[in-house]
mmCIF file of C-alpha atoms in Angstrom:
data_model
loop_
_atom_site.group_PDB
_atom_site.id
_atom_site.type_symbol
_atom_site.label_atom_id
_atom_site.label_comp_id
_atom_site.label_asym_id
_atom_site.label_seq_id
_atom_site.Cartn_x
_atom_site.Cartn_y
_atom_site.Cartn_z
ATOM 1 C CA UNK A 298 67.331 73.823 84.799
ATOM 2 C CA UNK A 299 69.860 73.033 87.521
ATOM 3 C CA UNK A 300 71.886 70.821 85.152
ATOM 4 C CA UNK A 301 71.988 73.649 82.583
ATOM 5 C CA UNK A 302 73.276 76.105 85.213
ATOM 6 C CA UNK A 303 75.951 73.609 86.277
ATOM 7 C CA UNK A 304 76.987 73.173 82.638
ATOM 8 C CA UNK A 305 77.440 76.912 82.069
ATOM 9 C CA UNK A 306 79.370 77.280 85.335
ATOM 10 C CA UNK A 307 81.870 74.614 84.245
ATOM 11 C CA UNK A 308 84.126 77.031 82.257
ATOM 12 C CA UNK A 309 84.317 79.301 85.308
ATOM 13 C CA UNK A 310 85.446 76.499 87.622
ATOM 14 C CA UNK A 311 87.871 75.241 84.962
ATOM 15 C CA UNK A 312 89.368 78.710 84.643
ATOM 16 C CA UNK A 313 89.741 79.054 88.427
ATOM 17 C CA UNK A 314 91.395 75.647 88.683
ATOM 18 C CA UNK A 315 93.840 76.197 85.796
ATOM 19 C CA UNK A 316 94.830 79.819 86.409
ATOM 20 C CA UNK A 317 94.265 80.359 90.142
ATOM 21 C CA UNK A 318 94.454 77.141 92.150
ATOM 22 C CA UNK A 319 97.032 75.301 90.029
ATOM 23 C CA UNK A 320 99.654 78.107 90.080
ATOM 24 C CA UNK A 321 99.213 78.540 93.836
ATOM 25 C CA UNK A 322 99.582 74.788 94.420
ATOM 26 C CA UNK A 323 102.722 74.753 92.239
ATOM 27 C CA UNK A 324 104.241 77.618 94.236
ATOM 28 C CA UNK A 325 103.474 75.863 97.536
ATOM 29 C CA UNK A 326 104.923 72.596 96.189
ATOM 30 C CA UNK A 327 108.133 74.227 94.901
ATOM 31 C CA UNK A 328 108.666 76.033 98.211
ATOM 32 C CA UNK A 329 109.582 72.702 99.844
ATOM 33 C CA UNK A 330 112.564 72.039 97.542
ATOM 34 C CA UNK A 331 116.042 73.534 97.630
ATOM 35 C CA UNK A 332 118.106 74.683 94.650
ATOM 36 C CA UNK A 333 119.325 71.103 94.088
ATOM 37 C CA UNK A 334 115.801 69.663 94.052
ATOM 38 C CA UNK A 335 115.895 68.045 97.505
ATOM 39 C CA UNK A 336 112.855 68.157 99.763
ATOM 40 C CA UNK A 337 113.467 70.512 102.674
ATOM 41 C CA UNK A 338 111.915 72.930 105.131
ATOM 42 C CA UNK A 339 115.091 74.979 105.042
ATOM 43 C CA UNK A 340 113.610 77.651 102.786
ATOM 44 C CA UNK A 341 111.130 78.687 105.464
ATOM 45 C CA UNK A 342 113.811 78.463 108.155
ATOM 46 C CA UNK A 343 116.086 80.684 106.065
ATOM 47 C CA UNK A 344 113.330 83.226 105.462
ATOM 48 C CA UNK A 345 112.400 83.677 109.115
ATOM 49 C CA UNK A 346 115.980 83.464 110.420
ATOM 50 C CA UNK A 347 117.568 85.780 107.845
ATOM 51 C CA UNK A 348 117.497 89.466 108.752
ATOM 52 C CA UNK A 349 117.642 90.467 105.089
ATOM 53 C CA UNK A 350 114.343 88.768 104.258
ATOM 54 C CA UNK A 351 112.708 90.170 107.375
ATOM 55 C CA UNK A 352 113.884 93.647 106.382
ATOM 56 C CA UNK A 353 112.467 93.103 102.888
ATOM 57 C CA UNK A 354 109.161 92.070 104.452
ATOM 58 C CA UNK A 355 109.124 95.210 106.584
ATOM 59 C CA UNK A 356 109.975 97.367 103.552
ATOM 60 C CA UNK A 357 107.222 95.732 101.479
ATOM 61 C CA UNK A 358 104.596 96.393 104.162
ATOM 62 C CA UNK A 359 105.898 99.917 104.829
ATOM 63 C CA UNK A 360 105.951 101.003 101.184
ATOM 64 C CA UNK A 361 102.599 99.349 100.463
ATOM 65 C CA UNK A 362 101.114 101.121 103.498
ATOM 66 C CA UNK A 363 102.498 104.519 102.445
ATOM 67 C CA UNK A 364 101.280 104.070 98.853
ATOM 68 C CA UNK A 365 97.835 103.031 100.110
ATOM 69 C CA UNK A 366 97.627 105.988 102.503
ATOM 70 C CA UNK A 367 98.717 108.490 99.839
ATOM 71 C CA UNK A 368 96.243 107.157 97.283
ATOM 72 C CA UNK A 369 93.430 107.110 99.865
ATOM 73 C CA UNK A 370 94.051 110.723 100.944
ATOM 74 C CA UNK A 371 93.958 111.825 97.296
ATOM 75 C CA UNK A 372 91.239 109.501 96.037
ATOM 76 C CA UNK A 373 88.517 109.994 98.651
ATOM 77 C CA UNK A 374 88.077 113.757 98.183
ATOM 78 C CA UNK A 375 88.471 113.285 94.424
ATOM 79 C CA UNK A 376 85.731 110.647 94.338
ATOM 80 C CA UNK A 377 83.522 112.842 96.547
ATOM 81 C CA UNK A 378 83.913 115.763 94.149
ATOM 82 C CA UNK A 379 83.296 113.541 91.112
ATOM 83 C CA UNK A 380 79.938 112.359 92.485
ATOM 84 C CA UNK A 381 78.785 115.984 92.646
ATOM 85 C CA UNK A 382 79.747 116.942 89.090
ATOM 86 C CA UNK A 383 77.223 117.183 86.285
ATOM 87 C CA UNK A 384 78.998 114.818 83.891
ATOM 88 C CA UNK A 385 80.478 112.569 86.571
ATOM 89 C CA UNK A 386 80.713 109.447 84.396
ATOM 90 C CA UNK A 387 82.757 111.352 81.802
ATOM 91 C CA UNK A 388 85.135 112.680 84.452
ATOM 92 C CA UNK A 389 85.433 109.217 85.974
ATOM 93 C CA UNK A 390 86.366 107.796 82.569
ATOM 94 C CA UNK A 391 89.112 110.440 82.243
ATOM 95 C CA UNK A 392 90.470 109.407 85.654
ATOM 96 C CA UNK A 393 90.497 105.727 84.648
ATOM 97 C CA UNK A 394 91.938 106.440 81.180
ATOM 98 C CA UNK A 395 95.632 106.217 82.281
ATOM 99 C CA UNK A 396 95.080 102.560 83.254
ATOM 100 C CA UNK A 397 94.765 101.800 79.537
ATOM 101 C CA UNK A 398 98.419 102.783 79.031
ATOM 102 C CA UNK A 399 100.999 100.041 79.454
ATOM 103 C CA UNK A 400 102.684 100.101 82.873
ATOM 104 C CA UNK A 401 106.160 99.890 81.328
ATOM 105 C CA UNK A 402 105.482 102.938 79.133
ATOM 106 C CA UNK A 403 104.362 104.959 82.154
ATOM 107 C CA UNK A 404 107.467 103.922 84.075
ATOM 108 C CA UNK A 405 109.779 105.003 81.234
ATOM 109 C CA UNK A 406 107.859 108.268 80.886
ATOM 110 C CA UNK A 407 108.488 109.087 84.544
ATOM 111 C CA UNK A 408 112.135 108.117 84.152
ATOM 112 C CA UNK A 409 112.356 110.870 81.547
ATOM 113 C CA UNK A 410 110.427 113.354 83.683
ATOM 114 C CA UNK A 411 112.446 112.747 86.862
ATOM 115 C CA UNK A 412 115.840 112.245 85.176
ATOM 116 C CA UNK A 413 118.810 114.612 85.426
ATOM 117 C CA UNK A 414 117.816 116.176 82.105
ATOM 118 C CA UNK A 415 114.087 115.751 82.587
ATOM 119 C CA UNK A 416 111.292 118.290 82.768
ATOM 120 C CA UNK A 417 111.400 118.628 86.574
ATOM 121 C CA UNK A 418 115.122 119.385 86.671
ATOM 122 C CA UNK A 419 114.798 121.788 83.744
ATOM 123 C CA UNK A 420 112.171 123.675 85.753
ATOM 124 C CA UNK A 421 114.361 123.611 88.892
ATOM 125 C CA UNK A 422 117.279 124.933 86.836
ATOM 126 C CA UNK A 423 115.065 127.713 85.488
ATOM 127 C CA UNK A 424 114.149 128.623 89.094
ATOM 128 C CA UNK A 425 117.865 128.741 89.979
ATOM 129 C CA UNK A 426 117.780 125.649 92.227
ATOM 130 C CA UNK A 427 119.942 123.508 89.988
ATOM 131 C CA UNK A 428 119.406 119.846 89.077
ATOM 132 C CA UNK A 429 118.388 117.502 91.894
ATOM 133 C CA UNK A 430 118.557 113.728 92.288
ATOM 134 C CA UNK A 431 114.859 112.862 92.007
ATOM 135 C CA UNK A 432 114.978 109.578 90.132
ATOM 136 C CA UNK A 433 116.104 106.460 92.057
ATOM 137 C CA UNK A 434 114.785 107.765 95.386
ATOM 138 C CA UNK A 435 112.054 106.682 97.787
ATOM 139 C CA UNK A 436 110.062 109.781 96.820
ATOM 140 C CA UNK A 437 110.059 108.986 93.107
ATOM 141 C CA UNK A 438 109.082 105.361 93.746
ATOM 142 C CA UNK A 439 106.180 106.266 96.057
ATOM 143 C CA UNK A 440 105.039 109.067 93.725
ATOM 144 C CA UNK A 441 104.961 106.895 90.601
ATOM 145 C CA UNK A 442 103.432 103.881 92.389
ATOM 146 C CA UNK A 443 100.730 106.105 93.899
ATOM 147 C CA UNK A 444 100.000 107.686 90.525
ATOM 148 C CA UNK A 445 99.579 104.270 88.943
ATOM 149 C CA UNK A 446 97.389 102.911 91.755
ATOM 150 C CA UNK A 447 95.113 105.954 92.245
ATOM 151 C CA UNK A 448 92.423 104.898 89.697
ATOM 152 C CA UNK A 449 92.034 101.559 91.503
ATOM 153 C CA UNK A 450 91.315 103.447 94.732
ATOM 154 C CA UNK A 451 89.018 106.059 93.202
ATOM 155 C CA UNK A 452 86.713 103.642 91.359
ATOM 156 C CA UNK A 453 85.350 101.600 94.334
ATOM 157 C CA UNK A 454 85.080 104.709 96.525
ATOM 158 C CA UNK A 455 83.225 106.555 93.761
ATOM 159 C CA UNK A 456 80.794 103.654 93.324
ATOM 160 C CA UNK A 457 80.135 103.496 97.073
ATOM 161 C CA UNK A 458 79.563 107.254 97.320
ATOM 162 C CA UNK A 459 77.391 107.308 94.221
ATOM 163 C CA UNK A 460 75.139 104.574 95.646
ATOM 164 C CA UNK A 461 74.327 106.543 98.801
ATOM 165 C CA UNK A 462 70.696 107.594 98.807
ATOM 166 C CA UNK A 463 70.579 111.389 98.521
ATOM 167 C CA UNK A 464 67.461 111.417 100.710
ATOM 168 C CA UNK A 465 69.559 110.122 103.634
ATOM 169 C CA UNK A 466 71.985 113.022 103.249
ATOM 170 C CA UNK A 467 69.137 115.536 102.903
ATOM 171 C CA UNK A 468 67.461 114.095 106.000
ATOM 172 C CA UNK A 469 70.668 114.556 107.969
ATOM 173 C CA UNK A 470 70.822 118.215 106.980
ATOM 174 C CA UNK A 471 67.126 118.746 107.675
ATOM 175 C CA UNK A 472 67.672 117.435 111.207
ATOM 176 C CA UNK A 473 70.247 120.150 111.809
ATOM 177 C CA UNK A 474 73.522 118.330 111.152
ATOM 178 C CA UNK A 475 76.436 120.428 109.926
ATOM 179 C CA UNK A 476 78.352 119.524 106.771
ATOM 180 C CA UNK A 477 81.092 117.887 108.853
ATOM 181 C CA UNK A 478 78.585 115.930 110.934
ATOM 182 C CA UNK A 479 76.801 114.769 107.782
ATOM 183 C CA UNK A 480 80.088 113.615 106.315
ATOM 184 C CA UNK A 481 81.471 111.936 109.447
ATOM 185 C CA UNK A 482 78.219 110.344 110.651
ATOM 186 C CA UNK A 483 76.465 109.529 107.358
ATOM 187 C CA UNK A 484 78.556 109.762 104.181
ATOM 188 C CA UNK A 485 81.827 108.240 105.381
ATOM 189 C CA UNK A 486 80.316 105.254 107.265
ATOM 190 C CA UNK A 487 78.120 104.423 104.264
ATOM 191 C CA UNK A 488 81.145 104.535 101.939
ATOM 192 C CA UNK A 489 83.392 102.284 104.054
ATOM 193 C CA UNK A 490 82.796 99.295 101.770
ATOM 194 C CA UNK A 491 84.310 101.279 98.906
ATOM 195 C CA UNK A 492 87.250 102.294 101.093
ATOM 196 C CA UNK A 493 87.863 98.663 102.063
ATOM 197 C CA UNK A 494 87.753 97.555 98.427
ATOM 198 C CA UNK A 495 90.091 100.381 97.444
ATOM 199 C CA UNK A 496 92.574 99.510 100.179
ATOM 200 C CA UNK A 497 92.579 95.874 99.039
ATOM 201 C CA UNK A 498 92.970 96.898 95.377
ATOM 202 C CA UNK A 499 96.004 99.066 96.166
ATOM 203 C CA UNK A 500 97.739 97.500 99.179
ATOM 204 C CA UNK A 501 97.793 93.922 97.885
ATOM 205 C CA UNK A 502 99.426 94.665 94.469
ATOM 206 C CA UNK A 503 101.801 97.145 96.130
ATOM 207 C CA UNK A 504 103.186 94.359 98.331
ATOM 208 C CA UNK A 505 104.719 92.599 95.343
ATOM 209 C CA UNK A 506 105.905 95.480 93.154
ATOM 210 C CA UNK A 507 109.211 94.721 91.483
ATOM 211 C CA UNK A 508 109.449 96.468 88.108
ATOM 212 C CA UNK A 509 108.987 99.954 89.541
ATOM 213 C CA UNK A 510 111.524 99.235 92.274
ATOM 214 C CA UNK A 511 114.079 98.584 89.549
ATOM 215 C CA UNK A 512 113.178 101.276 87.013
ATOM 216 C CA UNK A 513 112.105 104.101 89.336
ATOM 217 C CA UNK A 514 113.695 103.100 92.648
ATOM 218 C CA UNK A 515 116.949 102.031 91.007
ATOM 219 C CA UNK A 516 117.206 98.965 93.279
ATOM 220 C CA UNK A 517 117.488 101.274 96.279
ATOM 221 C CA UNK A 518 113.946 100.217 97.164
ATOM 222 C CA UNK A 519 114.161 96.510 98.019
ATOM 223 C CA UNK A 520 110.940 94.561 98.532
ATOM 224 C CA UNK A 521 109.846 90.920 98.489
ATOM 225 C CA UNK A 522 108.763 91.332 94.875
ATOM 226 C CA UNK A 523 112.356 92.229 93.994
ATOM 227 C CA UNK A 524 113.614 89.155 95.878
ATOM 228 C CA UNK A 525 111.226 86.855 93.994
ATOM 229 C CA UNK A 526 112.424 88.272 90.676
ATOM 230 C CA UNK A 527 116.057 87.738 91.660
ATOM 231 C CA UNK A 528 115.543 84.142 92.780
ATOM 232 C CA UNK A 529 113.586 83.105 89.694
ATOM 233 C CA UNK A 530 115.585 84.973 87.025
ATOM 234 C CA UNK A 531 119.092 85.368 88.465
ATOM 235 C CA UNK A 532 119.979 82.827 91.150
ATOM 236 C CA UNK A 533 117.585 80.177 89.722
ATOM 237 C CA UNK A 534 116.631 79.262 93.292
ATOM 238 C CA UNK A 535 112.983 78.599 92.507
ATOM 239 C CA UNK A 536 112.380 77.011 95.906
ATOM 240 C CA UNK A 537 113.316 80.170 97.799
ATOM 241 C CA UNK A 538 111.422 82.322 95.320
ATOM 242 C CA UNK A 539 108.345 80.131 95.802
ATOM 243 C CA UNK A 540 108.716 80.364 99.574
ATOM 244 C CA UNK A 541 108.646 84.146 99.417
ATOM 245 C CA UNK A 542 105.641 83.860 97.094
ATOM 246 C CA UNK A 543 103.815 81.733 99.680
ATOM 247 C CA UNK A 544 104.584 84.316 102.382
ATOM 248 C CA UNK A 545 103.186 87.055 100.138
ATOM 249 C CA UNK A 546 100.026 85.039 99.437
ATOM 250 C CA UNK A 547 99.483 84.545 103.171
ATOM 251 C CA UNK A 548 100.052 88.268 103.775
ATOM 252 C CA UNK A 549 97.516 89.131 101.076
ATOM 253 C CA UNK A 550 94.941 86.765 102.573
ATOM 254 C CA UNK A 551 95.517 88.349 105.969
ATOM 255 C CA UNK A 552 94.967 91.834 104.512
ATOM 256 C CA UNK A 553 91.737 90.658 102.880
ATOM 257 C CA UNK A 554 90.565 89.251 106.219
ATOM 258 C CA UNK A 555 91.470 92.423 108.131
ATOM 259 C CA UNK A 556 89.697 94.699 105.630
ATOM 260 C CA UNK A 557 86.633 92.537 104.994
ATOM 261 C CA UNK A 558 83.180 93.800 105.924
ATOM 262 C CA UNK A 559 82.090 92.712 109.374
ATOM 263 C CA UNK A 560 78.360 92.456 109.927
ATOM 264 C CA UNK A 561 76.984 93.316 113.328
#
């Protein structure tokens, strides 16, 4: 029986080795070579000594934090309302439905909406405010990134809220707790695992966004993801691009450690 289980687990371990461990090991290996193929630690020295890369790191963390906060503030009440609806699974499917649309198509759609001749500026012109520069701004980037990431925040929070035993909530009310006390002392603490999962699902991908920074931010929003794209596709400095990739991987692992569940 044990040999059979080991046999069926072999494809899983093979998949992890080929598509998770191997790429990471290749990135770490390439980070120790310069653009001419010589072994060096200079890439790491350049990263930590160069103010531009440090500013990119700060921007990546700042934008990822803002996107995560925005999605959390929208997603938690939304998930709470969804759990109380009659056909909650249907409404949840409608929330998740936009994730089926290609990311590039959604980005181009928002470029049309926020553009000088887009729907938003047509409405502003109708109101007598005139056209405004909405596209290629921090606002447009954060708005579109938050819109795209919201389903990934709602789903784990919804699952955590939906798993809460209704008898616990009813008991809280029977003991005289107000709605706010029930939420703050019972519902929210019991849903923290969903919040942690949602934060991980949004913050970690937001650290390495690069396509939206170009299409929606117009290269005014510069992050580490943008730097990696430039080094691999433009400057051909794969060593520096790999170094930034290693830094991002370490940052993601740190975020996972900070947001992991801690048992008493």
